[in-house]
C-alpha positions as a LaTeX table, in Angstrom:
\begin{tabular}{lrrr}
\hline
Residue & $x$ (\AA) & $y$ (\AA) & $z$ (\AA) \\
\hline
Met1 & 10.93 & 15.89 & $-1.55$ \\
Ser2 & 8.96 & 12.81 & $-2.61$ \\
Val3 & 5.84 & 11.53 & $-0.86$ \\
Val4 & 7.78 & 8.49 & 0.36 \\
Glu5 & 10.42 & 10.74 & 1.90 \\
Leu6 & 7.70 & 12.78 & 3.62 \\
Leu7 & 6.10 & 9.63 & 5.02 \\
Ala8 & 9.47 & 8.32 & 6.24 \\
Pro9 & 8.72 & 4.58 & 6.24 \\
Gln10 & 10.98 & 2.57 & 8.50 \\
Pro11 & 12.64 & $-0.75$ & 7.66 \\
Gly12 & 10.63 & $-3.67$ & 9.00 \\
Glu13 & 7.30 & $-1.84$ & 9.02 \\
Arg14 & 4.35 & $-3.80$ & 7.63 \\
Ile15 & 2.47 & $-1.70$ & 5.07 \\
Leu16 & $-0.78$ & $-2.42$ & 3.24 \\
Asp17 & $-0.78$ & $-0.60$ & $-0.11$ \\
Leu18 & $-4.51$ & $-0.43$ & $-0.86$ \\
Gly19 & $-5.11$ & 0.46 & $-4.51$ \\
Cys20 & $-1.49$ & $-0.33$ & $-5.37$ \\
Gly21 & $-1.97$ & 0.10 & $-9.11$ \\
Asp22 & 1.16 & $-0.78$ & $-11.07$ \\
Gly23 & 3.17 & $-1.37$ & $-7.89$ \\
Ile24 & 5.63 & 1.50 & $-8.16$ \\
Leu25 & 5.00 & 2.66 & $-4.58$ \\
Thr26 & 4.79 & $-0.95$ & $-3.34$ \\
Ile27 & 8.27 & $-1.66$ & $-4.71$ \\
Asn28 & 9.63 & 1.68 & $-3.50$ \\
Leu29 & 8.51 & 0.86 & 0.05 \\
Ser30 & 9.87 & $-2.70$ & $-0.26$ \\
Asn31 & 13.22 & $-1.34$ & $-1.39$ \\
Arg32 & 13.30 & 0.73 & 1.80 \\
Gly33 & 13.03 & $-2.45$ & 3.87 \\
Cys34 & 9.29 & $-2.47$ & 4.50 \\
Asp35 & 7.18 & $-5.63$ & 4.33 \\
Val36 & 4.52 & $-4.49$ & 1.83 \\
Val37 & 1.35 & $-6.15$ & 0.53 \\
Gly38 & $-0.25$ & $-4.50$ & $-2.50$ \\
Val39 & $-3.97$ & $-4.85$ & $-3.20$ \\
Asp40 & $-5.90$ & $-3.65$ & $-6.25$ \\
Leu41 & $-9.13$ & $-4.61$ & $-8.03$ \\
Cys42 & $-7.62$ & $-4.48$ & $-11.52$ \\
Pro43 & $-5.94$ & $-7.73$ & $-12.64$ \\
Ala44 & $-3.90$ & $-5.82$ & $-15.25$ \\
Met45 & $-2.48$ & $-3.53$ & $-12.55$ \\
Ile46 & $-1.66$ & $-6.53$ & $-10.36$ \\
Ala47 & 0.13 & $-8.16$ & $-13.31$ \\
Ala48 & 2.15 & $-4.97$ & $-13.77$ \\
Ala49 & 2.97 & $-4.82$ & $-10.05$ \\
Arg50 & 4.00 & $-8.47$ & $-9.98$ \\
Ser51 & 6.20 & $-7.96$ & $-13.03$ \\
Leu52 & 8.20 & $-5.54$ & $-10.85$ \\
Gly53 & 8.43 & $-8.17$ & $-8.13$ \\
Ala54 & 5.73 & $-6.74$ & $-5.85$ \\
Asn55 & 3.76 & $-8.92$ & $-3.45$ \\
Ala56 & 0.44 & $-7.87$ & $-5.01$ \\
His57 & $-3.04$ & $-9.38$ & $-5.07$ \\
Ala58 & $-6.24$ & $-8.73$ & $-7.07$ \\
Ile59 & $-8.65$ & $-8.27$ & $-4.16$ \\
Asp60 & $-11.53$ & $-5.97$ & $-3.30$ \\
Gly61 & $-10.20$ & $-3.78$ & $-0.50$ \\
His62 & $-13.57$ & $-3.98$ & 1.24 \\
Arg63 & $-13.28$ & $-7.76$ & 1.44 \\
Leu64 & $-9.71$ & $-8.51$ & 2.41 \\
Pro65 & $-9.41$ & $-12.26$ & 3.07 \\
Phe66 & $-6.73$ & $-11.76$ & 5.69 \\
Val67 & $-6.60$ & $-10.10$ & 9.04 \\
Ser68 & $-3.24$ & $-8.83$ & 10.09 \\
His69 & $-1.47$ & $-6.03$ & 11.88 \\
Tyr70 & $-0.01$ & $-3.27$ & 9.76 \\
Asp71 & 2.08 & $-0.30$ & 10.81 \\
Gly72 & 0.86 & 1.75 & 7.87 \\
Leu73 & $-1.84$ & 1.92 & 5.27 \\
Ser74 & $-1.26$ & 3.56 & 1.92 \\
Cys75 & $-4.55$ & 4.40 & 0.25 \\
Arg76 & $-4.63$ & 6.38 & $-2.97$ \\
Ile77 & $-8.18$ & 7.12 & $-4.01$ \\
Pro78 & $-9.03$ & 9.55 & $-6.84$ \\
Pro79 & $-10.48$ & 12.16 & $-6.97$ \\
Pro80 & $-9.36$ & 14.75 & $-5.82$ \\
Pro81 & $-6.75$ & 15.37 & $-8.48$ \\
Thr82 & $-4.08$ & 15.39 & $-5.79$ \\
Thr83 & $-3.78$ & 11.66 & $-5.26$ \\
Ser84 & $-3.41$ & 11.50 & $-1.51$ \\
Phe85 & $-2.34$ & 9.15 & 1.18 \\
Tyr86 & $-5.24$ & 9.14 & 3.57 \\
His87 & $-3.77$ & 7.00 & 6.34 \\
Trp88 & $-0.29$ & 6.29 & 7.54 \\
Arg89 & 0.87 & 4.45 & 10.61 \\
Cys90 & $-2.60$ & 3.16 & 11.42 \\
Met91 & $-2.00$ & 0.91 & 14.37 \\
Gly92 & $-4.27$ & $-2.04$ & 15.03 \\
Ser93 & $-5.98$ & $-4.78$ & 13.10 \\
Leu94 & $-7.41$ & $-4.15$ & 9.68 \\
Pro95 & $-10.22$ & $-6.40$ & 8.47 \\
\hline
\end{tabular}
């Protein structure tokens, strides 16, 4: 079972993919009907994500220029070696 299947995102959910990298997860969630915004510091990763059609932006996650409501937050931060999702279905406003 994949991580996405375990998380069970629902169509229409608004997801912030913080540290989206090349956008693979961002697109996977979008293909499942989620409204996803990908954010990463690396312009090369954002270019890769956008080449897949992801709504991705080169932004410091500590300084997001938008305030919005999200149903979930995907945050993949190494280490540990098991790249983890630290938050999911975080309700409320994110700065």
